[in-house]
PDB file of C-alpha atoms and ligand atoms in Angstrom:
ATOM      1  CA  UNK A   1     -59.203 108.338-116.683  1.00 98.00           C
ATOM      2  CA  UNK A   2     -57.870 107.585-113.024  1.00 97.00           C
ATOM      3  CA  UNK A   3     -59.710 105.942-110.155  1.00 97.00           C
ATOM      4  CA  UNK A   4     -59.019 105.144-106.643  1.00 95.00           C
ATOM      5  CA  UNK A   5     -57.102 101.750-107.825  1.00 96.00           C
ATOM      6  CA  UNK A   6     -53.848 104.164-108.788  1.00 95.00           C
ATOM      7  CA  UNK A   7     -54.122 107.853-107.858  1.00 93.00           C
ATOM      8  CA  UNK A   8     -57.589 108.982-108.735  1.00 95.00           C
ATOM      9  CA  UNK A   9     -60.330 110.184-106.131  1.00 94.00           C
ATOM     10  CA  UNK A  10     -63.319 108.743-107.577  1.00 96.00           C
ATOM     11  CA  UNK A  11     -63.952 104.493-107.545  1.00 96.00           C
ATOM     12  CA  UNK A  12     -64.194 103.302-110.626  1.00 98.00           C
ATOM     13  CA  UNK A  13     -68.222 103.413-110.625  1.00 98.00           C
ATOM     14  CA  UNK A  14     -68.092 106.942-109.346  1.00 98.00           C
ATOM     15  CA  UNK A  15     -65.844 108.054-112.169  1.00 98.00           C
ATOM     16  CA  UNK A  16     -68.367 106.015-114.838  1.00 98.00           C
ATOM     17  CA  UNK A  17     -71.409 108.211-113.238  1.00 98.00           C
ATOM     18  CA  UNK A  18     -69.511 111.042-113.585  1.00 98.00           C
ATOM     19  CA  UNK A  19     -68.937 110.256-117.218  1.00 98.00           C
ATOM     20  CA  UNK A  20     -72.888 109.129-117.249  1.00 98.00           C
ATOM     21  CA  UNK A  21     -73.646 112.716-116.084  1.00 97.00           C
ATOM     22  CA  UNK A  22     -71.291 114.127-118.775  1.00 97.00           C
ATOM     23  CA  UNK A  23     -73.179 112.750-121.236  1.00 96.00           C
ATOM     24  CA  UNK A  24     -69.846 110.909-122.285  1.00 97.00           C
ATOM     25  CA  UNK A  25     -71.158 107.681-123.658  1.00 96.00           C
ATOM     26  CA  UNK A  26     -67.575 105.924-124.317  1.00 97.00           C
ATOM     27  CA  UNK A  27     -64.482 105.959-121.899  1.00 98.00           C
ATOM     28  CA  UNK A  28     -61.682 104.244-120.980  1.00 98.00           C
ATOM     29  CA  UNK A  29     -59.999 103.772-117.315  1.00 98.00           C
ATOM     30  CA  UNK A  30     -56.624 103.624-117.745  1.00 98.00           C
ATOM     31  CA  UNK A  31     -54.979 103.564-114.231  1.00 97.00           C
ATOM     32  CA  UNK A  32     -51.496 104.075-113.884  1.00 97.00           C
ATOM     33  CA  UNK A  33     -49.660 100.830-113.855  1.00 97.00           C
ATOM     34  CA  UNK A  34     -52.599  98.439-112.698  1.00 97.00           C
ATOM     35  CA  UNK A  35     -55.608  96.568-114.075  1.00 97.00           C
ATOM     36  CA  UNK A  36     -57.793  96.464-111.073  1.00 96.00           C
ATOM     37  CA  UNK A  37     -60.066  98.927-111.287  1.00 97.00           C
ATOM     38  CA  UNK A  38     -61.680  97.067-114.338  1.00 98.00           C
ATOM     39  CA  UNK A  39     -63.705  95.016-113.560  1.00 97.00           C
ATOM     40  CA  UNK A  40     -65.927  97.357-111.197  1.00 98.00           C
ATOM     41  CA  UNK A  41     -65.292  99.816-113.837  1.00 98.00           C
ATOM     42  CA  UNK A  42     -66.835  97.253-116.816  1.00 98.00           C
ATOM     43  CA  UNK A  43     -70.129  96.383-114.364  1.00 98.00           C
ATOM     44  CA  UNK A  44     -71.346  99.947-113.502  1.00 98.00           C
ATOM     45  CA  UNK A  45     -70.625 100.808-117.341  1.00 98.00           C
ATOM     46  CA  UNK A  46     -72.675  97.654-118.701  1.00 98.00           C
ATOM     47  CA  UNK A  47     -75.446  98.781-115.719  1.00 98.00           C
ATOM     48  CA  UNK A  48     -75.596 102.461-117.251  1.00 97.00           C
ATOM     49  CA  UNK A  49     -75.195 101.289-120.625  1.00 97.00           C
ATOM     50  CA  UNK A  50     -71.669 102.813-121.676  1.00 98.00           C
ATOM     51  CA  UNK A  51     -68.814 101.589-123.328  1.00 97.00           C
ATOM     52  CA  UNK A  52     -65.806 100.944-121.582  1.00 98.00           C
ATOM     53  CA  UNK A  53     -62.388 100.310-123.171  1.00 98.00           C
ATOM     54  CA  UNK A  54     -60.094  98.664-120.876  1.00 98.00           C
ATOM     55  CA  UNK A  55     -56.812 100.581-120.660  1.00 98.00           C
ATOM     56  CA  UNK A  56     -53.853 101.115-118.356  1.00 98.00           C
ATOM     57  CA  UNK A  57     -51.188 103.903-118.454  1.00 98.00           C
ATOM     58  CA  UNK A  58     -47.388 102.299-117.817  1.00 98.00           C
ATOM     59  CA  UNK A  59     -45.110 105.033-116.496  1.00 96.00           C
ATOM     60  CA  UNK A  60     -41.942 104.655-118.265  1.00 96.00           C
ATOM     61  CA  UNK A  61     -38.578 106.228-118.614  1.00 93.00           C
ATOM     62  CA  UNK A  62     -38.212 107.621-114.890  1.00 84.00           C
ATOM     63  CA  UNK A  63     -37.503 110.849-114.695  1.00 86.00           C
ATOM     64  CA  UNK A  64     -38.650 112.230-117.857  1.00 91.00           C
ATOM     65  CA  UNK A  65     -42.014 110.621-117.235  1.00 91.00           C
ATOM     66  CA  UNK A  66     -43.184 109.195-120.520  1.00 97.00           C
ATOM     67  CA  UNK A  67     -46.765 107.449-120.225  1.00 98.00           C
ATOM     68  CA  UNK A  68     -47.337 104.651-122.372  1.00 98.00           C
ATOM     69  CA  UNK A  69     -51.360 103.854-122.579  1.00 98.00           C
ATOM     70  CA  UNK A  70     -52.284 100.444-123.550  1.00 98.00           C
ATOM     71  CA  UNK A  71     -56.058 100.149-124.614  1.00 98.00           C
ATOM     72  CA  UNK A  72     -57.287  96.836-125.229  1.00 98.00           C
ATOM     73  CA  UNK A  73     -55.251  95.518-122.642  1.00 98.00           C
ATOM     74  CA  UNK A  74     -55.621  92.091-120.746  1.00 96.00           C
ATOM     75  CA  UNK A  75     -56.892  91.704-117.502  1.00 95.00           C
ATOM     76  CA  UNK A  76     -55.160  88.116-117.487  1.00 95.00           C
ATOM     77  CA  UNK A  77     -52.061  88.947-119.265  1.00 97.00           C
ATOM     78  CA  UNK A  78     -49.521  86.896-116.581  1.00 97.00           C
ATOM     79  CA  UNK A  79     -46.450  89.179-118.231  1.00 98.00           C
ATOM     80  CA  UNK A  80     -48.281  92.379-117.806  1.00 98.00           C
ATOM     81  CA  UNK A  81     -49.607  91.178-114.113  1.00 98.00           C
ATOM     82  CA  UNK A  82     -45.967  90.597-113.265  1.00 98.00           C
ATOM     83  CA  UNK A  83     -44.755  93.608-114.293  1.00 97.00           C
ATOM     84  CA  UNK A  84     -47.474  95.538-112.176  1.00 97.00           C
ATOM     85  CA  UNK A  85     -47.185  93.520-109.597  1.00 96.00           C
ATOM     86  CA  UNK A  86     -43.812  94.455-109.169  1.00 96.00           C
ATOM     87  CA  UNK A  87     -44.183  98.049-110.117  1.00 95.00           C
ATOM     88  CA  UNK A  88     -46.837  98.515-107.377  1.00 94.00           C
ATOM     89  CA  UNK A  89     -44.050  96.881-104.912  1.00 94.00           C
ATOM     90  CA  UNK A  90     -41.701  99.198-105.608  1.00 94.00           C
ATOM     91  CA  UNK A  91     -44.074 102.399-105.794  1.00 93.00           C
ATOM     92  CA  UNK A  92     -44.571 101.470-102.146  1.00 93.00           C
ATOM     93  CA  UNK A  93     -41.056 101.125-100.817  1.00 94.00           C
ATOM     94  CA  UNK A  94     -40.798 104.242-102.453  1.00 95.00           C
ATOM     95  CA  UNK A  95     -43.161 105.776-101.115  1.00 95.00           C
ATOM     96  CA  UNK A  96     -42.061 105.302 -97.451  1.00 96.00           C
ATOM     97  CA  UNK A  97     -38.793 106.973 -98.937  1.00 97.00           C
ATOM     98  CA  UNK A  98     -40.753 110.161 -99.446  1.00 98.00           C
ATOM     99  CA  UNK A  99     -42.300 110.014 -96.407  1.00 97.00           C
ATOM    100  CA  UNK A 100     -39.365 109.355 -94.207  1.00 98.00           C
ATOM    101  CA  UNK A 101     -37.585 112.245 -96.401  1.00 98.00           C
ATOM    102  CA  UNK A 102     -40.793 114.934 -95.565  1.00 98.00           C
ATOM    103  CA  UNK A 103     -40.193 113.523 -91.622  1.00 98.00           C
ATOM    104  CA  UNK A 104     -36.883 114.975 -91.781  1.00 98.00           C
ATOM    105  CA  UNK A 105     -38.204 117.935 -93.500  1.00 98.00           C
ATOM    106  CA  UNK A 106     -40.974 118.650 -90.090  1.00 98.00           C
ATOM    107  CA  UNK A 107     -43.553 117.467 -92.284  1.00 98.00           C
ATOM    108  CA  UNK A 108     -44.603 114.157 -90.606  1.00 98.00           C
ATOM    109  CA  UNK A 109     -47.358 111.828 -92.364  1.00 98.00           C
ATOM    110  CA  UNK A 110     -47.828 108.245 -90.861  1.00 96.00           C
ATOM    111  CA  UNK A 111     -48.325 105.241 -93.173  1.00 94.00           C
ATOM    112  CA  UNK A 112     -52.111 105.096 -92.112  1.00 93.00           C
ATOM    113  CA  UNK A 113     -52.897 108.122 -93.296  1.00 94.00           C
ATOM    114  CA  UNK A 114     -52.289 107.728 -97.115  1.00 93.00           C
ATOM    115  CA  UNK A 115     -55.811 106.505 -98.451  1.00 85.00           C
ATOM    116  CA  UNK A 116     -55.852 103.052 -99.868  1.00 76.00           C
ATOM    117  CA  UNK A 117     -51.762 101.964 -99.140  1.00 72.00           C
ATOM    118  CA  UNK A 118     -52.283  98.684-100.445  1.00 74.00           C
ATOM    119  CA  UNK A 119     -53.242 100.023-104.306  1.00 82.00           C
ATOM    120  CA  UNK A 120     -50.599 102.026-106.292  1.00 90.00           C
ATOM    121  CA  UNK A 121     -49.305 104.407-104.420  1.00 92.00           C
ATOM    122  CA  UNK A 122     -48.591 107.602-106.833  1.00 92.00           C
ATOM    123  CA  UNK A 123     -47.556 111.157-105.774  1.00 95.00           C
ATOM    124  CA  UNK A 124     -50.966 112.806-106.184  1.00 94.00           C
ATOM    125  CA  UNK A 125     -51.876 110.654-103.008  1.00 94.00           C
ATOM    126  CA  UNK A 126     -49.019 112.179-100.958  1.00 96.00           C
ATOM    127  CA  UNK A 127     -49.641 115.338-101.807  1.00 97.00           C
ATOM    128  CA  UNK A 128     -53.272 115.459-100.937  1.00 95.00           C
ATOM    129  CA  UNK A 129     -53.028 114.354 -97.686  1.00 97.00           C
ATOM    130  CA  UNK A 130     -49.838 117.332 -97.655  1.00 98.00           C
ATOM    131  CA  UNK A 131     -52.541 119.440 -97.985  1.00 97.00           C
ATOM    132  CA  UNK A 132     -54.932 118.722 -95.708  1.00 97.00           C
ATOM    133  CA  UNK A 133     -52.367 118.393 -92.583  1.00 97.00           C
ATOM    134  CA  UNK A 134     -51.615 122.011 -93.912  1.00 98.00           C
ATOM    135  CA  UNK A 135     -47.671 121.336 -95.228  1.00 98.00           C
ATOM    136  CA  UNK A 136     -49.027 123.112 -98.684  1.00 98.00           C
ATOM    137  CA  UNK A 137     -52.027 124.741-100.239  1.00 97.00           C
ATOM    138  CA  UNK A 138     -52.219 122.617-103.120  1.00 96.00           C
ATOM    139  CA  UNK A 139     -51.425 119.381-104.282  1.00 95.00           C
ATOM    140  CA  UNK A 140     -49.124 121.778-107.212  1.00 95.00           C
ATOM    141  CA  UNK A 141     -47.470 123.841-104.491  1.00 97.00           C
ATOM    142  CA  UNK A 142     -46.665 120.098-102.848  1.00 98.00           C
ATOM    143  CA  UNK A 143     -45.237 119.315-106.254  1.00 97.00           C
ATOM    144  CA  UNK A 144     -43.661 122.533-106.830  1.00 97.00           C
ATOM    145  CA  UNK A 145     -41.737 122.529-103.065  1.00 98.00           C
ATOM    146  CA  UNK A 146     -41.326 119.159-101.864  1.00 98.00           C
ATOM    147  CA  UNK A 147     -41.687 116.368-103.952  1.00 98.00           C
ATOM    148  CA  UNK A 148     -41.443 117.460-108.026  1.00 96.00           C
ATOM    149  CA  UNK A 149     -38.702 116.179-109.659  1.00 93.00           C
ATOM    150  CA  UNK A 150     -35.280 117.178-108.212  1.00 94.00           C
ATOM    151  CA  UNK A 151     -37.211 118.985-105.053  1.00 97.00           C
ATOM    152  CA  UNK A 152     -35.952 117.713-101.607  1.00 98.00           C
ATOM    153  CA  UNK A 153     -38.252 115.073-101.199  1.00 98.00           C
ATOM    154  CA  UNK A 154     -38.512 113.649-104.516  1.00 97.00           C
ATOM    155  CA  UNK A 155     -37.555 109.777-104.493  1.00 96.00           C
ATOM    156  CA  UNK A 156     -37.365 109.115-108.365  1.00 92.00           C
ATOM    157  CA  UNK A 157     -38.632 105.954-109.490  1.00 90.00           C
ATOM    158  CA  UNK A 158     -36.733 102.504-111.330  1.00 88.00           C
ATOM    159  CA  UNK A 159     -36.927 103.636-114.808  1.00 88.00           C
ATOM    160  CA  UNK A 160     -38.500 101.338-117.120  1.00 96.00           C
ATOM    161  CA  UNK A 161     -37.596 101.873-121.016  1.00 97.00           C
ATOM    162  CA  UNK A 162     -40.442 103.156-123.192  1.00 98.00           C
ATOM    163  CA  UNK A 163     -39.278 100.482-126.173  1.00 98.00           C
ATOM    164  CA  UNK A 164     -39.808  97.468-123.221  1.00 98.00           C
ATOM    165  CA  UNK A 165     -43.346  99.117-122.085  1.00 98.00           C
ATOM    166  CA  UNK A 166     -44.225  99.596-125.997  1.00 98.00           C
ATOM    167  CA  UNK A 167     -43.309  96.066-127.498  1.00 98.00           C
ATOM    168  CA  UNK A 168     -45.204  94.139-123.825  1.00 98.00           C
ATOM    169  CA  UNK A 169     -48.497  95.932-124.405  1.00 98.00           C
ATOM    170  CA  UNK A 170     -48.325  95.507-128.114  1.00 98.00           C
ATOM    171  CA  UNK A 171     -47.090  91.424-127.619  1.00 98.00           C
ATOM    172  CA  UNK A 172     -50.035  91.136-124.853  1.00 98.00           C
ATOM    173  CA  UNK A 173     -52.554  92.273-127.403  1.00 97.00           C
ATOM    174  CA  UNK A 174     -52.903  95.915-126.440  1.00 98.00           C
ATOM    175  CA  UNK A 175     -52.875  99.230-128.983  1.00 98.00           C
ATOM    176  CA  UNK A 176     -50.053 101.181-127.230  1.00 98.00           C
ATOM    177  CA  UNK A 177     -50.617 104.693-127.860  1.00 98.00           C
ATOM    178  CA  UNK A 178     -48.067 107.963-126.378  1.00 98.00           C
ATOM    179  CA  UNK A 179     -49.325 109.169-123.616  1.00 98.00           C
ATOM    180  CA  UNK A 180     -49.709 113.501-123.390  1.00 98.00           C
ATOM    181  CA  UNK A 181     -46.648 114.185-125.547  1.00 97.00           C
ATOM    182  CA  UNK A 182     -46.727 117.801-124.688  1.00 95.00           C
ATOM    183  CA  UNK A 183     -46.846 117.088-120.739  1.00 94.00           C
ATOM    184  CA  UNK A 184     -43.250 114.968-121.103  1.00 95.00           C
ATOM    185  CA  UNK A 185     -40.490 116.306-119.512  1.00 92.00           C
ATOM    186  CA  UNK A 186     -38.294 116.256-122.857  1.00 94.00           C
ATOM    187  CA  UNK A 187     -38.715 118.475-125.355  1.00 95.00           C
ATOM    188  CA  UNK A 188     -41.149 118.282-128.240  1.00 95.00           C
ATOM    189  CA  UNK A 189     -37.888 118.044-130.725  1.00 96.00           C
ATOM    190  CA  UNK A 190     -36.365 115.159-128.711  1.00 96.00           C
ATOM    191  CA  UNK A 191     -39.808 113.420-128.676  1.00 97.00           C
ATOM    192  CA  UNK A 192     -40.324 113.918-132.365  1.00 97.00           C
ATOM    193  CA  UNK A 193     -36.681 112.494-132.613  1.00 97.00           C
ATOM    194  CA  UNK A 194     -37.495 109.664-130.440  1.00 97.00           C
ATOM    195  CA  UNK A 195     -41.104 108.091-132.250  1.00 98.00           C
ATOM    196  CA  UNK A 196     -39.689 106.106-134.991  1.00 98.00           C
ATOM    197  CA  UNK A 197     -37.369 104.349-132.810  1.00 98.00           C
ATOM    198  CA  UNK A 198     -40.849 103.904-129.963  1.00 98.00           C
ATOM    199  CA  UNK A 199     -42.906 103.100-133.197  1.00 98.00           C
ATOM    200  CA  UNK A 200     -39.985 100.360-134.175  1.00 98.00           C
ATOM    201  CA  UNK A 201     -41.325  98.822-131.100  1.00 98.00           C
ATOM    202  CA  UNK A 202     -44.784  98.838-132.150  1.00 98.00           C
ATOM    203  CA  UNK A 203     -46.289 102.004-131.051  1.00 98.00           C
ATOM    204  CA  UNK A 204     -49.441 102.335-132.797  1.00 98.00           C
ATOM    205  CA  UNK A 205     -51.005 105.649-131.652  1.00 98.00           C
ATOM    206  CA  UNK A 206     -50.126 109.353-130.077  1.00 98.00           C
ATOM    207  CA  UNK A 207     -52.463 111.353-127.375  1.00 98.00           C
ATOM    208  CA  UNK A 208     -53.110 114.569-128.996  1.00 98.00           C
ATOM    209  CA  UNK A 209     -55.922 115.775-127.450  1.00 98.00           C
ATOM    210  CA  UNK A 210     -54.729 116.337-124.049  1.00 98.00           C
ATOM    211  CA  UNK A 211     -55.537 118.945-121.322  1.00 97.00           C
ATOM    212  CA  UNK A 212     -52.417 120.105-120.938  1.00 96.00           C
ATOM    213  CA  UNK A 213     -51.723 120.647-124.626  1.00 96.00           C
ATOM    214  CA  UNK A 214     -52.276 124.132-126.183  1.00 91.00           C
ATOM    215  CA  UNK A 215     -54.116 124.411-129.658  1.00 88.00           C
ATOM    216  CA  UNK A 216     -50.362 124.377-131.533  1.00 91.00           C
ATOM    217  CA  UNK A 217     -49.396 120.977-129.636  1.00 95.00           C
ATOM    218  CA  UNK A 218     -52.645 119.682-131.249  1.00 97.00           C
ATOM    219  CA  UNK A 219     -51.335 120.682-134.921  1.00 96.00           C
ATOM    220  CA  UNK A 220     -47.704 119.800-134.169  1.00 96.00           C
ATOM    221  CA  UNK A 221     -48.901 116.308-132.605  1.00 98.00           C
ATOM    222  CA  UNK A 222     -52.076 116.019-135.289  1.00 97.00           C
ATOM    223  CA  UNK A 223     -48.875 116.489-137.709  1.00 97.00           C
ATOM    224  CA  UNK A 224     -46.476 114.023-136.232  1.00 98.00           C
ATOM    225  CA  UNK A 225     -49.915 111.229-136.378  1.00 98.00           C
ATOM    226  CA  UNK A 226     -50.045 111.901-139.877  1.00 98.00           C
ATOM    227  CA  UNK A 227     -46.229 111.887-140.903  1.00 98.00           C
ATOM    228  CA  UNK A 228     -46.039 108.440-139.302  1.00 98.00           C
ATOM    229  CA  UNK A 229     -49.271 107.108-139.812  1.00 98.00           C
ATOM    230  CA  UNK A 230     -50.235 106.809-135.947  1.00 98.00           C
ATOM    231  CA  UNK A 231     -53.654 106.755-134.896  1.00 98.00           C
ATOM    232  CA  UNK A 232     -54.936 109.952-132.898  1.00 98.00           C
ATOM    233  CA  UNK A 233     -56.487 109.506-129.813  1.00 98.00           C
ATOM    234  CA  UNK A 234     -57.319 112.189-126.687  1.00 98.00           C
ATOM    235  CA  UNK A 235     -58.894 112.194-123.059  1.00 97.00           C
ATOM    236  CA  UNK A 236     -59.018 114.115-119.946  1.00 98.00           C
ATOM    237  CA  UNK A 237     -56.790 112.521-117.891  1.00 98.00           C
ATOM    238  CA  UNK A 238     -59.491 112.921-115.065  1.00 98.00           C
ATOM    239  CA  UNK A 239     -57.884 112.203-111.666  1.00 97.00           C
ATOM    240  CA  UNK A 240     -60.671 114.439-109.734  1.00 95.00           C
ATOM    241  CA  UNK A 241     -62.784 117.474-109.807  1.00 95.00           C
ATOM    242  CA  UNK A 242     -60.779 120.828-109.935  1.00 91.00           C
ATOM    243  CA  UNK A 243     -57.384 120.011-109.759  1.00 91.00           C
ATOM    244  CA  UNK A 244     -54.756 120.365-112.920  1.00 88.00           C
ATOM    245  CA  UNK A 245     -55.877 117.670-114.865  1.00 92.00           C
ATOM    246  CA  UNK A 246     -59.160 117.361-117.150  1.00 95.00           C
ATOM    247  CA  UNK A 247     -62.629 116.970-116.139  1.00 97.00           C
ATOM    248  CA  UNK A 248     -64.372 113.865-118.276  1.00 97.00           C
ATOM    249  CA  UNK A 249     -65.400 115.198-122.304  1.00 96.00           C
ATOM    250  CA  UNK A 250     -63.278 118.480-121.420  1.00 96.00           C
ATOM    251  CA  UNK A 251     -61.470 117.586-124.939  1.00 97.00           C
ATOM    252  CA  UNK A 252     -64.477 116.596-127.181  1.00 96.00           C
ATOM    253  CA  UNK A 253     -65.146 120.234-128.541  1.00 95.00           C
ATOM    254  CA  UNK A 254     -61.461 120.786-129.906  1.00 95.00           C
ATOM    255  CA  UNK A 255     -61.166 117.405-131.242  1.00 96.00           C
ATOM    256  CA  UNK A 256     -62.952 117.770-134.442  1.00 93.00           C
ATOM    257  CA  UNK A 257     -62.203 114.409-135.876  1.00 97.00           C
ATOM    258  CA  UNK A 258     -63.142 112.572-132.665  1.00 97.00           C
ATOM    259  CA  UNK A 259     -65.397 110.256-134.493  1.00 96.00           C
ATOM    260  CA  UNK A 260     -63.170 109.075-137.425  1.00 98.00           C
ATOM    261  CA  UNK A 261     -60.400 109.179-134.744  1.00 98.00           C
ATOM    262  CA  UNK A 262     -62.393 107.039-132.342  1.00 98.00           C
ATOM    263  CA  UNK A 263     -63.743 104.347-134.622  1.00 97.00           C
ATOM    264  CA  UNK A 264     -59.893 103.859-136.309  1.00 98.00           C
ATOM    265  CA  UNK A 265     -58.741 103.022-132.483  1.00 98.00           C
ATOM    266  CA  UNK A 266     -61.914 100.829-132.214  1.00 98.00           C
ATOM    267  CA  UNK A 267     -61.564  99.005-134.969  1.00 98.00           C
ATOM    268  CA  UNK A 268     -58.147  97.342-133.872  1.00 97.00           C
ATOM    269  CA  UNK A 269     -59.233  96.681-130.206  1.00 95.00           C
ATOM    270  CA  UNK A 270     -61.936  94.090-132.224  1.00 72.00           C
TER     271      UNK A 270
HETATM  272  P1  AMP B   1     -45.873 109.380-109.708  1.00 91.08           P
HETATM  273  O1  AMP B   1     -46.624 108.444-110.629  1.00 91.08           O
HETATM  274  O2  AMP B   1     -45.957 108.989-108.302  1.00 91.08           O
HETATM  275  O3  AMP B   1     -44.464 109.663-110.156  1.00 91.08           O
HETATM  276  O4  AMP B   1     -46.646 110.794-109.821  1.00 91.08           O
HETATM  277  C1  AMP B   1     -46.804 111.355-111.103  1.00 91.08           C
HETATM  278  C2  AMP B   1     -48.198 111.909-111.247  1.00 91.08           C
HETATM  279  O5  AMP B   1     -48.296 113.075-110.436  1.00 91.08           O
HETATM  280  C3  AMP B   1     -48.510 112.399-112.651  1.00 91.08           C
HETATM  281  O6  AMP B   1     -49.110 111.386-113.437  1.00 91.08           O
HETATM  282  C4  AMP B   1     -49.481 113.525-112.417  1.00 91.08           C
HETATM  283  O7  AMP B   1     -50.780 112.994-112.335  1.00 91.08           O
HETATM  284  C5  AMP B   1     -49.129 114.057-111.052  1.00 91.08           C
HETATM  285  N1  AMP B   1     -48.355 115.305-111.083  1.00 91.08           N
HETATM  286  C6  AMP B   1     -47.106 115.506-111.537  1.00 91.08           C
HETATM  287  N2  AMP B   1     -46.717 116.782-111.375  1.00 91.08           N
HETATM  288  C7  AMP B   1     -47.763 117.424-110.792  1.00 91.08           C
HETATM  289  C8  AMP B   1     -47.993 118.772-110.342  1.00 91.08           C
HETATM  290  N3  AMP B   1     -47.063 119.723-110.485  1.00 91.08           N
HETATM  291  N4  AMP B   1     -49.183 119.054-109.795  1.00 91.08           N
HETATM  292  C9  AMP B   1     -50.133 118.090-109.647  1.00 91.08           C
HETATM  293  N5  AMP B   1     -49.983 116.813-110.041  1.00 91.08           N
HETATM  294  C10 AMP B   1     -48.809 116.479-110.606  1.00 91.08           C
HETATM  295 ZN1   ZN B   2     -49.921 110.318-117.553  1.00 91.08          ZN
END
């Protein structure tokens, strides 16, 4: 789940009430490319007496957008800090870049007015604040006209390689596990082709329960666990309430094995 410290709505305690009110008693925050909304995160979970995994999401490979999630992961990891740290500088120079290219486009937003500029600055944030000056309906028609992938104010971002993402979570002590396999922009053949070489690098785990995976990604990627002997895990991908992504324990009820599933992952975060 997403909070406020990348490009969620909530704050990390608002997103564990939400959960709270759910009925969800175990979750993980896994912000894209930071740590920091952890340790709020941990204290309002402890308060309402759920259990938190500590996660991250690394955005690798660029273009194609392939999420690596680390669960597990180290809040003092000075490799993994580094590598955010300078991921979060160069989401910002960024961006500016898609701002200054919307300017041109009559679609003026000032720095000020993207919420919290000194976090990690993702798309989603852009986009909302598209929406309320009125430049789109919807954070997807933002997406879909301006700043998507190849649309004329799309910056794209330093690629990092999913193998370099992989083997740092794994060597910081983190279960890296394939982000929504169904949601990357390759297709599911090339992503198939790519796992052993991603697993090589110690991937230990694929996201099959997904929102934006239809019931046959869940057998194809339920098969591809199996073949390979990767542990199954699933989530909402909450960012907030009523856009495209989940809403939190949206995937419980098609993931029939989410016990077994969920106590395999636990086990090696022990
Ligand atoms: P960024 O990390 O800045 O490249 O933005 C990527 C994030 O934008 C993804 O993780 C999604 O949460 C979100 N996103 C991508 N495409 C869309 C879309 N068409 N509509 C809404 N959100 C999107
Ligand atoms: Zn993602």
């Amino acid at each position: 789940m997403h909070t406020t410290a990348s490009d969620g709505v909530l704050s990390p305690s608002q997103v564990v009430l939400r959960a709270k009110e759910k009925g969800v008693g175990l979750i993980a925050i896994t912000d894209h490319d930071t740590v920091s909304g952890l340790p709020e995160g941990r204290a309002t979970a402890q308060a309402y007496g759920i259990r938190l995994i500590a996660g991250v999401e690394i955005s690798a490979d660029g273009e194609n957008e392939v999420h690596v999630l680390g669960y597990g992961v180290s809040e003092n990891s000075v490799k993994l800090l580094a590598l955010f740290a300078r991921m979060k500088e160069e989401r910002l120079q960024r961006a500016q870049r898609i701002l200054e290219k919307l300017r041109a486009l009559n679609m003026p937003i000032d720095w000020a007015e993207i919420p919290q500029q000194q976090g990690v600055v993702g798309r989603p944030r852009i986009a909302r604040v598209m929406v309320a000056k009125g430049y789109a309906q919807s954070v997807s028609e933002a997406f879909e006209r301006f700043i998507g992938n190849g649309k004329p104010a799309y910056v794209p971002r330093e690629p990092l390689a999913v193998r370099d993402a992989v083997a740092l979570l794994r060597q910081e002590g983190a279960v890296p596990v394939l982000a929504h396999p169904g949601a990357i922009k390759m297709r599911p053949e090339t992503v198939l082709a790519a796992l052993p070489d991603w697993i090589d690098a110690g991937l230990m785990g694929i996201e099959v329960y997904h929102p934006a995976h239809q019931p046959n990604a869940f057998a194809r990627w339920e098969w591809a666990a199996e073949r390979y002997g990767l542990l199954v895990t699933g989530g909402s991908d909450f960012h907030e309430v009523g856009d495209k992504h989940g809403d939190i324990g949206q995937m419980i009820p098609a993931w029939r094995a989410c016990q077994t599933d969920v106590q395999r992952l636990l086990a090696h975060l022990e």
